[in-house]
PDB file of C-alpha atoms in Angstrom:
ATOM      1  CA  MET A   1      -9.910 -10.106  58.242  1.00 50.00           C
ATOM      2  CA  LEU A   2      -6.394  -9.979  56.816  1.00 54.00           C
ATOM      3  CA  TYR A   3      -7.768 -10.735  53.322  1.00 56.00           C
ATOM      4  CA  LEU A   4     -10.216  -7.839  53.600  1.00 56.00           C
ATOM      5  CA  THR A   5      -7.431  -5.494  54.696  1.00 73.00           C
ATOM      6  CA  ASN A   6      -5.229  -6.571  51.778  1.00 74.00           C
ATOM      7  CA  LEU A   7      -8.148  -6.160  49.379  1.00 72.00           C
ATOM      8  CA  CYS A   8      -8.855  -2.664  50.718  1.00 78.00           C
ATOM      9  CA  MET A   9      -5.184  -1.747  50.364  1.00 83.00           C
ATOM     10  CA  LYS A  10      -5.471  -2.587  46.647  1.00 86.00           C
ATOM     11  CA  ILE A  11      -8.906  -1.108  45.929  1.00 90.00           C
ATOM     12  CA  VAL A  12      -8.749   2.171  47.867  1.00 90.00           C
ATOM     13  CA  PRO A  13      -5.727   3.656  46.064  1.00 91.00           C
ATOM     14  CA  LYS A  14      -7.141   2.594  42.689  1.00 94.00           C
ATOM     15  CA  VAL A  15     -10.574   4.178  43.162  1.00 93.00           C
ATOM     16  CA  LEU A  16      -9.074   7.308  44.719  1.00 93.00           C
ATOM     17  CA  SER A  17      -6.830   7.566  41.671  1.00 94.00           C
ATOM     18  CA  ASP A  18      -9.903   7.138  39.429  1.00 94.00           C
ATOM     19  CA  VAL A  19     -11.434  10.262  41.003  1.00 94.00           C
ATOM     20  CA  ASP A  20      -8.146  12.224  41.213  1.00 92.00           C
ATOM     21  CA  MET A  21      -7.997  12.041  45.012  1.00 93.00           C
ATOM     22  CA  LEU A  22      -5.061   9.695  45.635  1.00 92.00           C
ATOM     23  CA  ASP A  23      -2.971  12.623  46.870  1.00 93.00           C
ATOM     24  CA  ARG A  24      -5.562  13.109  49.654  1.00 92.00           C
ATOM     25  CA  LEU A  25      -5.428   9.498  50.904  1.00 88.00           C
ATOM     26  CA  ASN A  26      -4.274  10.423  54.414  1.00 88.00           C
ATOM     27  CA  TYR A  27      -6.257  13.642  54.826  1.00 90.00           C
ATOM     28  CA  GLU A  28      -8.913  14.031  57.495  1.00 92.00           C
ATOM     29  CA  PRO A  29     -12.415  14.170  55.938  1.00 88.00           C
ATOM     30  CA  GLN A  30     -13.200  17.529  57.560  1.00 92.00           C
ATOM     31  CA  SER A  31     -10.231  19.099  55.751  1.00 94.00           C
ATOM     32  CA  LEU A  32     -11.673  18.253  52.317  1.00 93.00           C
ATOM     33  CA  SER A  33     -13.735  20.674  50.252  1.00 90.00           C
ATOM     34  CA  GLY A  34     -17.301  19.864  49.246  1.00 89.00           C
ATOM     35  CA  GLY A  35     -16.181  18.811  45.774  1.00 90.00           C
ATOM     36  CA  GLN A  36     -13.445  16.608  47.208  1.00 92.00           C
ATOM     37  CA  LYS A  37     -15.952  14.942  49.543  1.00 93.00           C
ATOM     38  CA  GLN A  38     -18.188  14.250  46.546  1.00 93.00           C
ATOM     39  CA  ARG A  39     -15.232  12.657  44.751  1.00 93.00           C
ATOM     40  CA  VAL A  40     -14.473  10.438  47.760  1.00 94.00           C
ATOM     41  CA  ALA A  41     -18.138   9.388  47.903  1.00 94.00           C
ATOM     42  CA  ILE A  42     -18.014   8.472  44.218  1.00 94.00           C
ATOM     43  CA  ALA A  43     -14.793   6.524  44.862  1.00 94.00           C
ATOM     44  CA  GLY A  44     -16.659   4.557  47.526  1.00 93.00           C
ATOM     45  CA  VAL A  45     -19.289   3.597  44.970  1.00 94.00           C
ATOM     46  CA  LEU A  46     -16.617   2.706  42.390  1.00 93.00           C
ATOM     47  CA  ALA A  47     -15.039   0.372  44.960  1.00 92.00           C
ATOM     48  CA  LEU A  48     -18.230  -1.695  44.742  1.00 92.00           C
ATOM     49  CA  ASN A  49     -17.514  -2.211  41.025  1.00 90.00           C
ATOM     50  CA  THR A  50     -20.954  -0.986  40.062  1.00 90.00           C
ATOM     51  CA  GLU A  51     -22.144  -0.315  36.514  1.00 93.00           C
ATOM     52  CA  VAL A  52     -24.583   2.460  37.505  1.00 95.00           C
ATOM     53  CA  ILE A  53     -24.151   5.457  39.804  1.00 95.00           C
ATOM     54  CA  ILE A  54     -27.145   7.562  40.833  1.00 96.00           C
ATOM     55  CA  LEU A  55     -26.317  11.118  41.878  1.00 95.00           C
ATOM     56  CA  ASP A  56     -28.953  13.294  43.558  1.00 96.00           C
ATOM     57  CA  GLU A  57     -28.194  17.022  43.273  1.00 95.00           C
ATOM     58  CA  ALA A  58     -24.476  16.175  43.426  1.00 93.00           C
ATOM     59  CA  THR A  59     -23.380  19.684  42.440  1.00 92.00           C
ATOM     60  CA  SER A  60     -25.965  21.734  44.318  1.00 90.00           C
ATOM     61  CA  MET A  61     -23.727  22.775  47.222  1.00 89.00           C
ATOM     62  CA  LEU A  62     -20.529  23.218  45.215  1.00 91.00           C
ATOM     63  CA  ASP A  63     -18.868  26.418  44.080  1.00 91.00           C
ATOM     64  CA  PRO A  64     -18.571  26.920  40.297  1.00 89.00           C
ATOM     65  CA  VAL A  65     -15.052  25.461  40.146  1.00 90.00           C
ATOM     66  CA  GLY A  66     -16.019  22.398  42.190  1.00 89.00           C
ATOM     67  CA  ARG A  67     -19.143  21.960  40.088  1.00 90.00           C
ATOM     68  CA  THR A  68     -17.173  22.081  36.820  1.00 91.00           C
ATOM     69  CA  GLU A  69     -14.567  19.634  38.128  1.00 92.00           C
ATOM     70  CA  LEU A  70     -17.213  17.183  39.340  1.00 92.00           C
ATOM     71  CA  LEU A  71     -19.081  17.304  36.019  1.00 93.00           C
ATOM     72  CA  LYS A  72     -15.805  16.627  34.152  1.00 93.00           C
ATOM     73  CA  LEU A  73     -15.163  13.662  36.443  1.00 94.00           C
ATOM     74  CA  ILE A  74     -18.654  12.286  35.832  1.00 94.00           C
ATOM     75  CA  ARG A  75     -18.197  12.545  32.053  1.00 93.00           C
ATOM     76  CA  ARG A  76     -14.790  10.887  32.281  1.00 93.00           C
ATOM     77  CA  LEU A  77     -16.095   8.008  34.399  1.00 93.00           C
ATOM     78  CA  ASN A  78     -18.910   7.516  31.917  1.00 93.00           C
ATOM     79  CA  SER A  79     -16.596   7.377  28.911  1.00 93.00           C
ATOM     80  CA  GLU A  80     -13.466   5.717  30.320  1.00 92.00           C
ATOM     81  CA  LYS A  81     -14.975   3.342  32.889  1.00 89.00           C
ATOM     82  CA  ASP A  82     -18.229   2.715  31.001  1.00 90.00           C
ATOM     83  CA  VAL A  83     -20.207   3.632  34.123  1.00 92.00           C
ATOM     84  CA  THR A  84     -23.788   4.736  33.571  1.00 95.00           C
ATOM     85  CA  ILE A  85     -24.500   7.933  35.487  1.00 95.00           C
ATOM     86  CA  ILE A  86     -28.043   8.898  36.427  1.00 96.00           C
ATOM     87  CA  SER A  87     -27.957  12.458  37.698  1.00 95.00           C
ATOM     88  CA  ILE A  88     -30.991  13.995  39.367  1.00 95.00           C
ATOM     89  CA  THR A  89     -30.837  17.781  39.108  1.00 93.00           C
ATOM     90  CA  HIS A  90     -32.951  20.908  38.877  1.00 88.00           C
ATOM     91  CA  ASP A  91     -30.150  22.668  36.986  1.00 88.00           C
ATOM     92  CA  LEU A  92     -31.045  22.474  33.298  1.00 85.00           C
ATOM     93  CA  SER A  93     -27.626  23.833  32.296  1.00 84.00           C
ATOM     94  CA  GLU A  94     -26.166  20.763  33.968  1.00 89.00           C
ATOM     95  CA  ALA A  95     -28.795  18.487  32.413  1.00 90.00           C
ATOM     96  CA  ALA A  96     -27.968  19.947  28.993  1.00 88.00           C
ATOM     97  CA  GLU A  97     -24.587  18.192  29.213  1.00 87.00           C
ATOM     98  CA  SER A  98     -26.193  14.746  29.405  1.00 92.00           C
ATOM     99  CA  ASP A  99     -26.782  12.206  26.658  1.00 93.00           C
ATOM    100  CA  GLN A 100     -30.442  11.706  27.557  1.00 96.00           C
ATOM    101  CA  MET A 101     -32.913  13.597  29.741  1.00 95.00           C
ATOM    102  CA  VAL A 102     -36.114  12.686  31.530  1.00 96.00           C
ATOM    103  CA  VAL A 103     -38.092  15.755  32.617  1.00 95.00           C
ATOM    104  CA  LEU A 104     -40.550  15.172  35.449  1.00 95.00           C
ATOM    105  CA  ASN A 105     -43.490  17.394  36.309  1.00 95.00           C
ATOM    106  CA  GLU A 106     -45.462  16.755  39.489  1.00 94.00           C
ATOM    107  CA  GLY A 107     -44.134  13.195  39.705  1.00 94.00           C
ATOM    108  CA  SER A 108     -44.938  12.203  36.117  1.00 96.00           C
ATOM    109  CA  VAL A 109     -42.758  11.961  33.041  1.00 97.00           C
ATOM    110  CA  PHE A 110     -43.181  15.166  31.043  1.00 96.00           C
ATOM    111  CA  GLN A 111     -40.545  14.694  28.325  1.00 95.00           C
ATOM    112  CA  ILE A 112     -37.830  12.212  27.369  1.00 96.00           C
ATOM    113  CA  GLY A 113     -35.085  12.737  24.816  1.00 96.00           C
ATOM    114  CA  THR A 114     -31.716  14.192  24.054  1.00 94.00           C
ATOM    115  CA  PRO A 115     -31.094  17.704  25.374  1.00 90.00           C
ATOM    116  CA  GLN A 116     -31.647  19.042  21.855  1.00 87.00           C
ATOM    117  CA  GLU A 117     -35.020  17.262  21.619  1.00 92.00           C
ATOM    118  CA  VAL A 118     -36.145  18.333  25.085  1.00 92.00           C
ATOM    119  CA  PHE A 119     -35.012  21.942  24.764  1.00 87.00           C
ATOM    120  CA  SER A 120     -36.665  22.308  21.383  1.00 84.00           C
ATOM    121  CA  HIS A 121     -39.829  22.550  23.514  1.00 85.00           C
ATOM    122  CA  GLY A 122     -38.411  25.400  25.626  1.00 83.00           C
ATOM    123  CA  GLU A 123     -41.724  27.190  25.996  1.00 85.00           C
ATOM    124  CA  ALA A 124     -43.343  24.056  27.454  1.00 91.00           C
ATOM    125  CA  LEU A 125     -40.497  23.759  29.965  1.00 90.00           C
ATOM    126  CA  THR A 126     -40.916  27.340  31.134  1.00 87.00           C
ATOM    127  CA  LYS A 127     -44.669  26.783  31.517  1.00 92.00           C
ATOM    128  CA  ILE A 128     -43.990  24.070  34.097  1.00 93.00           C
ATOM    129  CA  GLY A 129     -41.590  26.355  35.963  1.00 90.00           C
ATOM    130  CA  LEU A 130     -38.197  25.292  34.644  1.00 88.00           C
ATOM    131  CA  ASP A 131     -35.530  27.777  33.611  1.00 82.00           C
ATOM    132  CA  LEU A 132     -33.926  27.196  30.249  1.00 82.00           C
ATOM    133  CA  PRO A 133     -30.145  26.726  30.200  1.00 82.00           C
ATOM    134  CA  PHE A 134     -28.203  29.973  30.351  1.00 79.00           C
ATOM    135  CA  ALA A 135     -26.942  29.641  26.764  1.00 76.00           C
ATOM    136  CA  MET A 136     -30.504  29.320  25.447  1.00 76.00           C
ATOM    137  CA  ARG A 137     -31.687  32.348  27.423  1.00 77.00           C
ATOM    138  CA  ILE A 138     -28.785  34.420  26.084  1.00 78.00           C
ATOM    139  CA  ASN A 139     -29.536  33.225  22.553  1.00 73.00           C
ATOM    140  CA  GLN A 140     -33.142  34.351  22.959  1.00 74.00           C
ATOM    141  CA  LEU A 141     -32.098  37.757  24.261  1.00 77.00           C
ATOM    142  CA  ILE A 142     -29.395  38.458  21.699  1.00 79.00           C
ATOM    143  CA  ARG A 143     -30.729  36.805  18.584  1.00 70.00           C
ATOM    144  CA  GLY A 144     -34.404  36.389  19.359  1.00 69.00           C
ATOM    145  CA  GLU A 145     -34.041  32.668  18.609  1.00 62.00           C
ATOM    146  CA  SER A 146     -35.539  30.008  20.856  1.00 57.00           C
ATOM    147  CA  GLU A 147     -33.772  26.981  19.391  1.00 58.00           C
ATOM    148  CA  TYR A 148     -31.536  24.758  21.499  1.00 61.00           C
ATOM    149  CA  ILE A 149     -27.997  26.099  21.582  1.00 56.00           C
ATOM    150  CA  THR A 150     -24.876  25.271  23.547  1.00 61.00           C
ATOM    151  CA  TYR A 151     -22.715  27.790  25.362  1.00 58.00           C
ATOM    152  CA  GLU A 152     -19.928  27.177  22.833  1.00 64.00           C
ATOM    153  CA  LYS A 153     -22.200  28.241  19.958  1.00 62.00           C
ATOM    154  CA  VAL A 154     -23.245  31.416  21.787  1.00 56.00           C
ATOM    155  CA  VAL A 155     -19.670  32.631  22.194  1.00 59.00           C
ATOM    156  CA  LYS A 156     -18.705  31.946  18.557  1.00 60.00           C
TER     157      LYS A 156
END
């Protein structure tokens, strides 16, 4: 039991630091925000030294700031820790930030590809009831173009 305690004393601060929550080590869980609770949950998975993390609607109950912070953390873990992140989401703006996408329709694979490849078929996505990312909708309204576009390109 002593070994496990010593191991936890080494691992817990490290994984909390990995998710920018070390300063909350002694906080009561109920005092944490939704985004902070998500970070602690991810730290728990990192403590298992896993290569893959599956997130299911991880940002759905977060405010915009918490959502942005969590998405930055996910990207950082992917690049710095070489952790594969599989994120299940209905938010195509969030999915647009991924390296690869798998679009499901009624339980079957509808499309697979990079966001640019998938969103190049925007009309097909809307036919199955998915909203295009905000930047693409704005691009269609302003420029009348339906090509894939990022938010950064819209504001240029």
